[in-house]
């Protein structure tokens, strides 16, 4: 509602700021008949300058810190200014081979807590019951 005043801010900080980045992927299938051309296209799309231009056209945010230097639109909007600062603390999602299972446990816990199906304490306890055994076998590399 237009009468509701709000501002943008970095995500809250515990010991350090943290954020995730990513969500889109480009790839080449094994059935591709023009792999070399696809590789060149991916290199083209993922250069800092072209990534910035694609993000502006597509309404996306860059996943490369160096793309920010080629994206003046990011400094023209208060929301994007906060995003560019948050990029200093962002890491890619899924730093684990079992990330799909870990991710589902986390998102399910968050959803259960948000809709009131579980208390936050119970939701995170249930997620930990799924995640901890995975991390005991294969810890996340530092």
mmCIF file with all atom_site columns, C-alpha atoms in Angstrom:
data_model
loop_
_atom_site.group_PDB
_atom_site.id
_atom_site.type_symbol
_atom_site.label_atom_id
_atom_site.label_alt_id
_atom_site.label_comp_id
_atom_site.label_asym_id
_atom_site.label_entity_id
_atom_site.label_seq_id
_atom_site.pdbx_PDB_ins_code
_atom_site.Cartn_x
_atom_site.Cartn_y
_atom_site.Cartn_z
_atom_site.occupancy
_atom_site.B_iso_or_equiv
_atom_site.pdbx_formal_charge
_atom_site.auth_seq_id
_atom_site.auth_comp_id
_atom_site.auth_asym_id
_atom_site.auth_atom_id
_atom_site.pdbx_PDB_model_num
ATOM 1   C CA . UNK A 1 1   ? 0.000  0.000   0.000   1.00 0.00 ? 1   UNK A CA 1
ATOM 2   C CA . UNK A 1 2   ? 1.352  3.418   -0.924  1.00 0.00 ? 2   UNK A CA 1
ATOM 3   C CA . UNK A 1 3   ? 0.883  4.805   2.589   1.00 0.00 ? 3   UNK A CA 1
ATOM 4   C CA . UNK A 1 4   ? 3.148  2.131   4.060   1.00 0.00 ? 4   UNK A CA 1
ATOM 5   C CA . UNK A 1 5   ? 6.658  3.509   4.471   1.00 0.00 ? 5   UNK A CA 1
ATOM 6   C CA . UNK A 1 6   ? 9.544  1.079   4.074   1.00 0.00 ? 6   UNK A CA 1
ATOM 7   C CA . UNK A 1 7   ? 13.256 1.009   3.333   1.00 0.00 ? 7   UNK A CA 1
ATOM 8   C CA . UNK A 1 8   ? 15.723 -1.563  2.054   1.00 0.00 ? 8   UNK A CA 1
ATOM 9   C CA . UNK A 1 9   ? 18.504 -2.964  4.214   1.00 0.00 ? 9   UNK A CA 1
ATOM 10  C CA . UNK A 1 10  ? 21.155 -5.644  4.309   1.00 0.00 ? 10  UNK A CA 1
ATOM 11  C CA . UNK A 1 11  ? 20.059 -8.982  5.702   1.00 0.00 ? 11  UNK A CA 1
ATOM 12  C CA . UNK A 1 12  ? 20.518 -9.088  9.492   1.00 0.00 ? 12  UNK A CA 1
ATOM 13  C CA . UNK A 1 13  ? 23.978 -9.989  10.724  1.00 0.00 ? 13  UNK A CA 1
ATOM 14  C CA . UNK A 1 14  ? 25.002 -12.590 13.298  1.00 0.00 ? 14  UNK A CA 1
ATOM 15  C CA . UNK A 1 15  ? 28.763 -13.144 13.459  1.00 0.00 ? 15  UNK A CA 1
ATOM 16  C CA . UNK A 1 16  ? 29.061 -11.925 9.887   1.00 0.00 ? 16  UNK A CA 1
ATOM 17  C CA . UNK A 1 17  ? 26.843 -10.813 7.028   1.00 0.00 ? 17  UNK A CA 1
ATOM 18  C CA . UNK A 1 18  ? 25.760 -13.576 4.684   1.00 0.00 ? 18  UNK A CA 1
ATOM 19  C CA . UNK A 1 19  ? 23.575 -13.970 1.650   1.00 0.00 ? 19  UNK A CA 1
ATOM 20  C CA . UNK A 1 20  ? 23.114 -16.400 -1.204  1.00 0.00 ? 20  UNK A CA 1
ATOM 21  C CA . UNK A 1 21  ? 23.364 -15.716 -4.875  1.00 0.00 ? 21  UNK A CA 1
ATOM 22  C CA . UNK A 1 22  ? 22.314 -17.649 -7.905  1.00 0.00 ? 22  UNK A CA 1
ATOM 23  C CA . UNK A 1 23  ? 19.231 -19.374 -9.078  1.00 0.00 ? 23  UNK A CA 1
ATOM 24  C CA . UNK A 1 24  ? 19.644 -19.417 -12.818 1.00 0.00 ? 24  UNK A CA 1
ATOM 25  C CA . UNK A 1 25  ? 21.772 -21.886 -14.692 1.00 0.00 ? 25  UNK A CA 1
ATOM 26  C CA . UNK A 1 26  ? 22.921 -22.242 -18.253 1.00 0.00 ? 26  UNK A CA 1
ATOM 27  C CA . UNK A 1 27  ? 23.990 -25.623 -19.530 1.00 0.00 ? 27  UNK A CA 1
ATOM 28  C CA . UNK A 1 28  ? 24.675 -27.778 -22.535 1.00 0.00 ? 28  UNK A CA 1
ATOM 29  C CA . UNK A 1 29  ? 22.888 -31.085 -22.920 1.00 0.00 ? 29  UNK A CA 1
ATOM 30  C CA . UNK A 1 30  ? 24.685 -34.273 -23.843 1.00 0.00 ? 30  UNK A CA 1
ATOM 31  C CA . UNK A 1 31  ? 22.518 -34.481 -26.983 1.00 0.00 ? 31  UNK A CA 1
ATOM 32  C CA . UNK A 1 32  ? 23.696 -31.077 -28.222 1.00 0.00 ? 32  UNK A CA 1
ATOM 33  C CA . UNK A 1 33  ? 25.023 -31.213 -31.784 1.00 0.00 ? 33  UNK A CA 1
ATOM 34  C CA . UNK A 1 34  ? 26.850 -27.865 -31.600 1.00 0.00 ? 34  UNK A CA 1
ATOM 35  C CA . UNK A 1 35  ? 28.692 -28.046 -28.276 1.00 0.00 ? 35  UNK A CA 1
ATOM 36  C CA . UNK A 1 36  ? 31.551 -25.767 -29.320 1.00 0.00 ? 36  UNK A CA 1
ATOM 37  C CA . UNK A 1 37  ? 29.121 -23.053 -30.442 1.00 0.00 ? 37  UNK A CA 1
ATOM 38  C CA . UNK A 1 38  ? 27.206 -23.435 -27.180 1.00 0.00 ? 38  UNK A CA 1
ATOM 39  C CA . UNK A 1 39  ? 30.384 -23.088 -25.144 1.00 0.00 ? 39  UNK A CA 1
ATOM 40  C CA . UNK A 1 40  ? 31.215 -19.875 -26.998 1.00 0.00 ? 40  UNK A CA 1
ATOM 41  C CA . UNK A 1 41  ? 27.681 -18.579 -26.436 1.00 0.00 ? 41  UNK A CA 1
ATOM 42  C CA . UNK A 1 42  ? 27.915 -19.326 -22.712 1.00 0.00 ? 42  UNK A CA 1
ATOM 43  C CA . UNK A 1 43  ? 31.256 -17.540 -22.489 1.00 0.00 ? 43  UNK A CA 1
ATOM 44  C CA . UNK A 1 44  ? 29.697 -14.577 -24.298 1.00 0.00 ? 44  UNK A CA 1
ATOM 45  C CA . UNK A 1 45  ? 26.622 -14.474 -22.033 1.00 0.00 ? 45  UNK A CA 1
ATOM 46  C CA . UNK A 1 46  ? 28.602 -14.848 -18.837 1.00 0.00 ? 46  UNK A CA 1
ATOM 47  C CA . UNK A 1 47  ? 31.165 -12.119 -19.428 1.00 0.00 ? 47  UNK A CA 1
ATOM 48  C CA . UNK A 1 48  ? 30.752 -9.324  -16.905 1.00 0.00 ? 48  UNK A CA 1
ATOM 49  C CA . UNK A 1 49  ? 29.589 -6.770  -19.481 1.00 0.00 ? 49  UNK A CA 1
ATOM 50  C CA . UNK A 1 50  ? 27.129 -9.054  -21.264 1.00 0.00 ? 50  UNK A CA 1
ATOM 51  C CA . UNK A 1 51  ? 25.807 -10.482 -18.001 1.00 0.00 ? 51  UNK A CA 1
ATOM 52  C CA . UNK A 1 52  ? 25.061 -6.944  -16.817 1.00 0.00 ? 52  UNK A CA 1
ATOM 53  C CA . UNK A 1 53  ? 23.303 -6.060  -20.064 1.00 0.00 ? 53  UNK A CA 1
ATOM 54  C CA . UNK A 1 54  ? 21.248 -9.274  -20.035 1.00 0.00 ? 54  UNK A CA 1
ATOM 55  C CA . UNK A 1 55  ? 20.238 -8.658  -16.420 1.00 0.00 ? 55  UNK A CA 1
ATOM 56  C CA . UNK A 1 56  ? 19.006 -5.165  -17.209 1.00 0.00 ? 56  UNK A CA 1
ATOM 57  C CA . UNK A 1 57  ? 17.001 -6.349  -20.224 1.00 0.00 ? 57  UNK A CA 1
ATOM 58  C CA . UNK A 1 58  ? 15.585 -9.412  -18.454 1.00 0.00 ? 58  UNK A CA 1
ATOM 59  C CA . UNK A 1 59  ? 14.905 -7.698  -15.133 1.00 0.00 ? 59  UNK A CA 1
ATOM 60  C CA . UNK A 1 60  ? 17.410 -9.900  -13.322 1.00 0.00 ? 60  UNK A CA 1
ATOM 61  C CA . UNK A 1 61  ? 20.228 -9.260  -10.891 1.00 0.00 ? 61  UNK A CA 1
ATOM 62  C CA . UNK A 1 62  ? 23.789 -10.234 -11.809 1.00 0.00 ? 62  UNK A CA 1
ATOM 63  C CA . UNK A 1 63  ? 25.496 -13.175 -10.177 1.00 0.00 ? 63  UNK A CA 1
ATOM 64  C CA . UNK A 1 64  ? 28.960 -11.754 -10.819 1.00 0.00 ? 64  UNK A CA 1
ATOM 65  C CA . UNK A 1 65  ? 30.351 -8.996  -8.641  1.00 0.00 ? 65  UNK A CA 1
ATOM 66  C CA . UNK A 1 66  ? 32.326 -7.576  -11.551 1.00 0.00 ? 66  UNK A CA 1
ATOM 67  C CA . UNK A 1 67  ? 29.125 -7.214  -13.604 1.00 0.00 ? 67  UNK A CA 1
ATOM 68  C CA . UNK A 1 68  ? 28.079 -4.431  -11.238 1.00 0.00 ? 68  UNK A CA 1
ATOM 69  C CA . UNK A 1 69  ? 30.703 -2.158  -12.814 1.00 0.00 ? 69  UNK A CA 1
ATOM 70  C CA . UNK A 1 70  ? 28.911 -2.575  -16.161 1.00 0.00 ? 70  UNK A CA 1
ATOM 71  C CA . UNK A 1 71  ? 25.394 -2.075  -14.807 1.00 0.00 ? 71  UNK A CA 1
ATOM 72  C CA . UNK A 1 72  ? 24.629 1.596   -14.136 1.00 0.00 ? 72  UNK A CA 1
ATOM 73  C CA . UNK A 1 73  ? 20.966 0.710   -13.520 1.00 0.00 ? 73  UNK A CA 1
ATOM 74  C CA . UNK A 1 74  ? 22.060 -0.879  -10.229 1.00 0.00 ? 74  UNK A CA 1
ATOM 75  C CA . UNK A 1 75  ? 23.145 2.479   -8.811  1.00 0.00 ? 75  UNK A CA 1
ATOM 76  C CA . UNK A 1 76  ? 19.984 4.282   -9.939  1.00 0.00 ? 76  UNK A CA 1
ATOM 77  C CA . UNK A 1 77  ? 17.530 2.434   -7.699  1.00 0.00 ? 77  UNK A CA 1
ATOM 78  C CA . UNK A 1 78  ? 17.631 2.248   -3.891  1.00 0.00 ? 78  UNK A CA 1
ATOM 79  C CA . UNK A 1 79  ? 16.771 -1.469  -3.929  1.00 0.00 ? 79  UNK A CA 1
ATOM 80  C CA . UNK A 1 80  ? 19.671 -2.287  -6.185  1.00 0.00 ? 80  UNK A CA 1
ATOM 81  C CA . UNK A 1 81  ? 22.137 -0.231  -4.146  1.00 0.00 ? 81  UNK A CA 1
ATOM 82  C CA . UNK A 1 82  ? 21.413 -2.487  -1.161  1.00 0.00 ? 82  UNK A CA 1
ATOM 83  C CA . UNK A 1 83  ? 21.731 -5.536  -3.416  1.00 0.00 ? 83  UNK A CA 1
ATOM 84  C CA . UNK A 1 84  ? 25.156 -4.447  -4.637  1.00 0.00 ? 84  UNK A CA 1
ATOM 85  C CA . UNK A 1 85  ? 26.323 -4.055  -1.031  1.00 0.00 ? 85  UNK A CA 1
ATOM 86  C CA . UNK A 1 86  ? 24.902 -7.478  -0.145  1.00 0.00 ? 86  UNK A CA 1
ATOM 87  C CA . UNK A 1 87  ? 26.917 -8.958  -3.038  1.00 0.00 ? 87  UNK A CA 1
ATOM 88  C CA . UNK A 1 88  ? 30.036 -8.428  -0.920  1.00 0.00 ? 88  UNK A CA 1
ATOM 89  C CA . UNK A 1 89  ? 28.797 -11.186 1.395   1.00 0.00 ? 89  UNK A CA 1
ATOM 90  C CA . UNK A 1 90  ? 27.087 -13.506 -1.074  1.00 0.00 ? 90  UNK A CA 1
ATOM 91  C CA . UNK A 1 91  ? 28.052 -17.080 -1.821  1.00 0.00 ? 91  UNK A CA 1
ATOM 92  C CA . UNK A 1 92  ? 26.577 -19.582 -4.236  1.00 0.00 ? 92  UNK A CA 1
ATOM 93  C CA . UNK A 1 93  ? 23.877 -21.887 -2.958  1.00 0.00 ? 93  UNK A CA 1
ATOM 94  C CA . UNK A 1 94  ? 24.397 -25.568 -2.680  1.00 0.00 ? 94  UNK A CA 1
ATOM 95  C CA . UNK A 1 95  ? 27.984 -26.022 -1.580  1.00 0.00 ? 95  UNK A CA 1
ATOM 96  C CA . UNK A 1 96  ? 27.293 -29.734 -1.029  1.00 0.00 ? 96  UNK A CA 1
ATOM 97  C CA . UNK A 1 97  ? 26.649 -32.787 -3.234  1.00 0.00 ? 97  UNK A CA 1
ATOM 98  C CA . UNK A 1 98  ? 23.440 -33.500 -1.287  1.00 0.00 ? 98  UNK A CA 1
ATOM 99  C CA . UNK A 1 99  ? 22.223 -29.912 -1.596  1.00 0.00 ? 99  UNK A CA 1
ATOM 100 C CA . UNK A 1 100 ? 18.810 -30.821 -3.048  1.00 0.00 ? 100 UNK A CA 1
ATOM 101 C CA . UNK A 1 101 ? 17.972 -32.808 0.107   1.00 0.00 ? 101 UNK A CA 1
ATOM 102 C CA . UNK A 1 102 ? 19.441 -30.166 2.427   1.00 0.00 ? 102 UNK A CA 1
ATOM 103 C CA . UNK A 1 103 ? 17.645 -27.390 0.572   1.00 0.00 ? 103 UNK A CA 1
ATOM 104 C CA . UNK A 1 104 ? 14.292 -29.166 0.705   1.00 0.00 ? 104 UNK A CA 1
ATOM 105 C CA . UNK A 1 105 ? 14.663 -29.727 4.456   1.00 0.00 ? 105 UNK A CA 1
ATOM 106 C CA . UNK A 1 106 ? 15.461 -26.042 5.011   1.00 0.00 ? 106 UNK A CA 1
ATOM 107 C CA . UNK A 1 107 ? 12.689 -24.704 2.800   1.00 0.00 ? 107 UNK A CA 1
ATOM 108 C CA . UNK A 1 108 ? 10.147 -27.136 4.261   1.00 0.00 ? 108 UNK A CA 1
ATOM 109 C CA . UNK A 1 109 ? 11.108 -26.032 7.768   1.00 0.00 ? 109 UNK A CA 1
ATOM 110 C CA . UNK A 1 110 ? 10.806 -22.372 6.848   1.00 0.00 ? 110 UNK A CA 1
ATOM 111 C CA . UNK A 1 111 ? 7.424  -22.893 5.203   1.00 0.00 ? 111 UNK A CA 1
ATOM 112 C CA . UNK A 1 112 ? 6.099  -24.908 8.165   1.00 0.00 ? 112 UNK A CA 1
ATOM 113 C CA . UNK A 1 113 ? 7.180  -22.186 10.587  1.00 0.00 ? 113 UNK A CA 1
ATOM 114 C CA . UNK A 1 114 ? 5.797  -19.354 8.442   1.00 0.00 ? 114 UNK A CA 1
ATOM 115 C CA . UNK A 1 115 ? 2.345  -20.882 8.062   1.00 0.00 ? 115 UNK A CA 1
ATOM 116 C CA . UNK A 1 116 ? 2.209  -21.933 11.712  1.00 0.00 ? 116 UNK A CA 1
ATOM 117 C CA . UNK A 1 117 ? 2.160  -25.675 11.021  1.00 0.00 ? 117 UNK A CA 1
ATOM 118 C CA . UNK A 1 118 ? 5.150  -25.996 13.372  1.00 0.00 ? 118 UNK A CA 1
ATOM 119 C CA . UNK A 1 119 ? 6.867  -23.790 15.872  1.00 0.00 ? 119 UNK A CA 1
ATOM 120 C CA . UNK A 1 120 ? 10.150 -22.377 14.574  1.00 0.00 ? 120 UNK A CA 1
ATOM 121 C CA . UNK A 1 121 ? 11.962 -24.540 17.132  1.00 0.00 ? 121 UNK A CA 1
ATOM 122 C CA . UNK A 1 122 ? 10.235 -27.734 15.958  1.00 0.00 ? 122 UNK A CA 1
ATOM 123 C CA . UNK A 1 123 ? 10.673 -26.874 12.290  1.00 0.00 ? 123 UNK A CA 1
ATOM 124 C CA . UNK A 1 124 ? 14.422 -26.360 12.631  1.00 0.00 ? 124 UNK A CA 1
ATOM 125 C CA . UNK A 1 125 ? 14.736 -29.460 14.813  1.00 0.00 ? 125 UNK A CA 1
ATOM 126 C CA . UNK A 1 126 ? 13.044 -31.508 12.080  1.00 0.00 ? 126 UNK A CA 1
ATOM 127 C CA . UNK A 1 127 ? 15.304 -29.989 9.420   1.00 0.00 ? 127 UNK A CA 1
ATOM 128 C CA . UNK A 1 128 ? 18.371 -30.739 11.541  1.00 0.00 ? 128 UNK A CA 1
ATOM 129 C CA . UNK A 1 129 ? 17.255 -34.371 11.829  1.00 0.00 ? 129 UNK A CA 1
ATOM 130 C CA . UNK A 1 130 ? 17.488 -34.621 8.037   1.00 0.00 ? 130 UNK A CA 1
ATOM 131 C CA . UNK A 1 131 ? 20.573 -32.463 7.505   1.00 0.00 ? 131 UNK A CA 1
ATOM 132 C CA . UNK A 1 132 ? 22.909 -33.461 10.346  1.00 0.00 ? 132 UNK A CA 1
ATOM 133 C CA . UNK A 1 133 ? 23.301 -37.118 9.294   1.00 0.00 ? 133 UNK A CA 1
ATOM 134 C CA . UNK A 1 134 ? 24.187 -35.951 5.778   1.00 0.00 ? 134 UNK A CA 1
ATOM 135 C CA . UNK A 1 135 ? 26.819 -33.530 7.094   1.00 0.00 ? 135 UNK A CA 1
ATOM 136 C CA . UNK A 1 136 ? 28.282 -36.193 9.366   1.00 0.00 ? 136 UNK A CA 1
ATOM 137 C CA . UNK A 1 137 ? 29.008 -38.338 6.305   1.00 0.00 ? 137 UNK A CA 1
ATOM 138 C CA . UNK A 1 138 ? 30.008 -35.498 3.974   1.00 0.00 ? 138 UNK A CA 1
ATOM 139 C CA . UNK A 1 139 ? 30.853 -32.218 5.748   1.00 0.00 ? 139 UNK A CA 1
ATOM 140 C CA . UNK A 1 140 ? 30.729 -28.953 3.838   1.00 0.00 ? 140 UNK A CA 1
ATOM 141 C CA . UNK A 1 141 ? 34.231 -28.014 2.749   1.00 0.00 ? 141 UNK A CA 1
ATOM 142 C CA . UNK A 1 142 ? 35.531 -24.753 4.206   1.00 0.00 ? 142 UNK A CA 1
#
